PDB file of C-alpha atoms in Angstrom:
ATOM      1  CA  MET V   1     118.761  48.036  48.162  1.00  0.00           C
ATOM      2  CA  SER V   2     118.000  44.687  46.595  1.00  0.00           C
ATOM      3  CA  THR V   3     114.828  42.710  47.075  1.00  0.00           C
ATOM      4  CA  VAL V   4     116.597  40.173  49.269  1.00  0.00           C
ATOM      5  CA  GLU V   5     117.817  42.925  51.598  1.00  0.00           C
ATOM      6  CA  ALA V   6     114.288  44.451  51.757  1.00  0.00           C
ATOM      7  CA  ILE V   7     112.850  41.087  52.741  1.00  0.00           C
ATOM      8  CA  GLN V   8     115.440  40.615  55.464  1.00  0.00           C
ATOM      9  CA  MET V   9     114.762  44.040  57.039  1.00  0.00           C
ATOM     10  CA  PRO V  10     112.969  43.842  60.368  1.00  0.00           C
ATOM     11  CA  PHE V  11     109.180  44.377  60.248  1.00  0.00           C
ATOM     12  CA  PRO V  12     109.105  47.737  62.078  1.00  0.00           C
ATOM     13  CA  GLN V  13     111.620  49.191  59.602  1.00  0.00           C
ATOM     14  CA  ARG V  14     109.672  47.808  56.605  1.00  0.00           C
ATOM     15  CA  PHE V  15     106.428  49.167  58.094  1.00  0.00           C
ATOM     16  CA  LYS V  16     107.974  52.579  58.645  1.00  0.00           C
ATOM     17  CA  SER V  17     109.379  52.821  55.155  1.00  0.00           C
ATOM     18  CA  GLY V  18     106.164  51.519  53.610  1.00  0.00           C
ATOM     19  CA  SER V  19     104.004  54.015  55.556  1.00  0.00           C
ATOM     20  CA  ARG V  20     106.327  56.841  54.554  1.00  0.00           C
ATOM     21  CA  ARG V  21     105.967  55.800  50.916  1.00  0.00           C
ATOM     22  CA  PHE V  22     102.150  55.542  51.248  1.00  0.00           C
ATOM     23  CA  PHE V  23     101.768  58.995  52.836  1.00  0.00           C
ATOM     24  CA  ARG V  24     104.033  60.558  50.218  1.00  0.00           C
ATOM     25  CA  TRP V  25     101.826  59.001  47.531  1.00  0.00           C
ATOM     26  CA  LEU V  26      98.688  60.148  49.359  1.00  0.00           C
ATOM     27  CA  SER V  27      99.909  63.723  49.648  1.00  0.00           C
ATOM     28  CA  ALA V  28     100.293  64.071  45.878  1.00  0.00           C
ATOM     29  CA  PRO V  29      97.722  66.625  44.704  1.00  0.00           C
ATOM     30  CA  LYS V  30      96.252  64.398  42.021  1.00  0.00           C
ATOM     31  CA  VAL V  31      95.708  61.518  44.454  1.00  0.00           C
ATOM     32  CA  PHE V  32      94.343  63.725  47.206  1.00  0.00           C
ATOM     33  CA  LEU V  33      91.899  65.466  44.853  1.00  0.00           C
ATOM     34  CA  SER V  34      90.838  62.148  43.333  1.00  0.00           C
ATOM     35  CA  LEU V  35      90.057  60.658  46.753  1.00  0.00           C
ATOM     36  CA  PHE V  36      88.301  63.858  47.844  1.00  0.00           C
ATOM     37  CA  MET V  37      86.083  63.829  44.721  1.00  0.00           C
ATOM     38  CA  LEU V  38      85.373  60.125  45.213  1.00  0.00           C
ATOM     39  CA  VAL V  39      84.136  60.798  48.772  1.00  0.00           C
ATOM     40  CA  ILE V  40      81.998  63.700  47.530  1.00  0.00           C
ATOM     41  CA  MET V  41      80.546  61.570  44.711  1.00  0.00           C
ATOM     42  CA  PHE V  42      79.763  58.778  47.133  1.00  0.00           C
ATOM     43  CA  TYR V  43      77.988  61.184  49.474  1.00  0.00           C
ATOM     44  CA  MET V  44      76.079  63.045  46.769  1.00  0.00           C
ATOM     45  CA  VAL V  45      75.326  60.248  44.276  1.00  0.00           C
ATOM     46  CA  VAL V  46      75.649  56.720  45.658  1.00  0.00           C
ATOM     47  CA  ILE V  47      73.877  57.184  49.004  1.00  0.00           C
ATOM     48  CA  PRO V  48      70.825  59.012  47.523  1.00  0.00           C
ATOM     49  CA  LEU V  49      70.627  56.516  44.657  1.00  0.00           C
ATOM     50  CA  TYR V  50      70.674  53.596  47.090  1.00  0.00           C
ATOM     51  CA  SER V  51      67.926  55.255  49.144  1.00  0.00           C
ATOM     52  CA  MET V  52      65.801  55.894  46.090  1.00  0.00           C
ATOM     53  CA  VAL V  53      66.100  52.312  44.842  1.00  0.00           C
ATOM     54  CA  GLU V  54      65.392  50.933  48.294  1.00  0.00           C
ATOM     55  CA  THR V  55      62.294  53.069  48.592  1.00  0.00           C
ATOM     56  CA  THR V  56      60.948  52.051  45.203  1.00  0.00           C
ATOM     57  CA  LEU V  57      61.497  48.319  45.789  1.00  0.00           C
ATOM     58  CA  THR V  58      59.696  48.149  49.136  1.00  0.00           C
ATOM     59  CA  PHE V  59      56.205  48.931  50.355  1.00  0.00           C
ATOM     60  CA  GLN V  60      55.971  52.150  52.350  1.00  0.00           C
ATOM     61  CA  GLU V  61      53.400  53.111  54.923  1.00  0.00           C
ATOM     62  CA  LYS V  62      51.346  55.128  52.406  1.00  0.00           C
ATOM     63  CA  ASP V  63      51.145  52.138  50.005  1.00  0.00           C
ATOM     64  CA  ILE V  64      48.921  50.168  52.417  1.00  0.00           C
ATOM     65  CA  PHE V  65      45.924  52.269  51.247  1.00  0.00           C
ATOM     66  CA  ARG V  66      46.436  51.098  47.638  1.00  0.00           C
ATOM     67  CA  VAL V  67      47.422  47.517  48.395  1.00  0.00           C
ATOM     68  CA  PRO V  68      45.711  46.358  51.615  1.00  0.00           C
ATOM     69  CA  SER V  69      47.648  43.051  51.771  1.00  0.00           C
ATOM     70  CA  ALA V  70      51.007  44.836  51.708  1.00  0.00           C
ATOM     71  CA  GLN V  71      53.406  44.775  54.636  1.00  0.00           C
ATOM     72  CA  ILE V  72      55.750  47.685  55.265  1.00  0.00           C
ATOM     73  CA  GLY V  73      59.234  46.852  54.039  1.00  0.00           C
ATOM     74  CA  GLN V  74      58.148  43.904  51.895  1.00  0.00           C
ATOM     75  CA  LEU V  75      59.881  43.684  48.495  1.00  0.00           C
ATOM     76  CA  THR V  76      57.685  44.655  45.537  1.00  0.00           C
ATOM     77  CA  LEU V  77      57.680  45.766  41.943  1.00  0.00           C
ATOM     78  CA  PHE V  78      54.349  47.603  42.492  1.00  0.00           C
ATOM     79  CA  HIS V  79      55.886  51.069  41.982  1.00  0.00           C
ATOM     80  CA  TYR V  80      57.591  50.152  38.711  1.00  0.00           C
ATOM     81  CA  ILE V  81      54.553  48.383  37.281  1.00  0.00           C
ATOM     82  CA  ARG V  82      52.394  51.385  38.251  1.00  0.00           C
ATOM     83  CA  MET V  83      54.855  53.847  36.653  1.00  0.00           C
ATOM     84  CA  PHE V  84      55.102  51.906  33.353  1.00  0.00           C
ATOM     85  CA  THR V  85      51.419  50.955  32.918  1.00  0.00           C
ATOM     86  CA  SER V  86      49.262  53.620  34.560  1.00  0.00           C
ATOM     87  CA  GLU V  87      47.922  56.897  33.120  1.00  0.00           C
ATOM     88  CA  MET V  88      50.644  58.855  34.851  1.00  0.00           C
ATOM     89  CA  SER V  89      53.203  57.068  32.740  1.00  0.00           C
ATOM     90  CA  LYS V  90      52.870  59.568  29.858  1.00  0.00           C
ATOM     91  CA  PRO V  91      53.498  62.867  31.766  1.00  0.00           C
ATOM     92  CA  TYR V  92      56.011  61.452  34.264  1.00  0.00           C
ATOM     93  CA  LEU V  93      57.926  58.929  32.168  1.00  0.00           C
ATOM     94  CA  ARG V  94      57.419  58.948  28.415  1.00  0.00           C
ATOM     95  CA  ASP V  95      57.377  62.730  27.757  1.00  0.00           C
ATOM     96  CA  PRO V  96      60.485  63.545  29.859  1.00  0.00           C
ATOM     97  CA  LEU V  97      62.263  60.489  28.363  1.00  0.00           C
ATOM     98  CA  ALA V  98      61.411  61.653  24.831  1.00  0.00           C
ATOM     99  CA  HIS V  99      62.639  65.177  25.542  1.00  0.00           C
ATOM    100  CA  SER V 100      65.870  63.849  27.059  1.00  0.00           C
ATOM    101  CA  LEU V 101      66.495  61.633  24.009  1.00  0.00           C
ATOM    102  CA  VAL V 102      65.858  64.516  21.586  1.00  0.00           C
ATOM    103  CA  ILE V 103      68.296  66.750  23.499  1.00  0.00           C
ATOM    104  CA  SER V 104      70.967  64.019  23.813  1.00  0.00           C
ATOM    105  CA  PHE V 105      70.749  62.993  20.139  1.00  0.00           C
ATOM    106  CA  GLY V 106      70.763  66.655  19.104  1.00  0.00           C
ATOM    107  CA  ALA V 107      73.844  67.417  21.229  1.00  0.00           C
ATOM    108  CA  THR V 108      75.611  64.330  19.940  1.00  0.00           C
ATOM    109  CA  GLY V 109      74.840  65.227  16.333  1.00  0.00           C
ATOM    110  CA  LEU V 110      76.000  68.784  16.842  1.00  0.00           C
ATOM    111  CA  ALA V 111      79.240  67.578  18.502  1.00  0.00           C
ATOM    112  CA  PHE V 112      79.873  65.192  15.580  1.00  0.00           C
ATOM    113  CA  LEU V 113      79.209  67.970  13.086  1.00  0.00           C
ATOM    114  CA  ILE V 114      81.538  70.468  14.804  1.00  0.00           C
ATOM    115  CA  GLY V 115      84.158  67.816  15.484  1.00  0.00           C
ATOM    116  CA  GLY V 116      83.998  66.558  11.889  1.00  0.00           C
ATOM    117  CA  LEU V 117      84.442  70.070  10.497  1.00  0.00           C
ATOM    118  CA  LEU V 118      87.435  70.742  12.733  1.00  0.00           C
TER     119      LEU V 118
END
């Protein structure tokens, strides 16, 4: 069937053939698994990440004790400034970050060494 004939087909017939083609594509195992994993990732990564960022960028009810002029839900960088500049920055930020960097650089170096030898 040429392109001109496909354009001249009535809409219901084009819709039916297009939907058949779409569902055949959708039922392919690689497409189905990819879409399934995308939904799982969205549910387990994107939604919690959004919730965490939203919580850290707004004042919560418990923050009113530390910042009396705060309004619940107001945008702020208070949590980030506190995390980077306070005394709790060392045990909660710098030490875990340093450990993560040591592990990641070590794993990368080991992978390069093994890969280079092979």
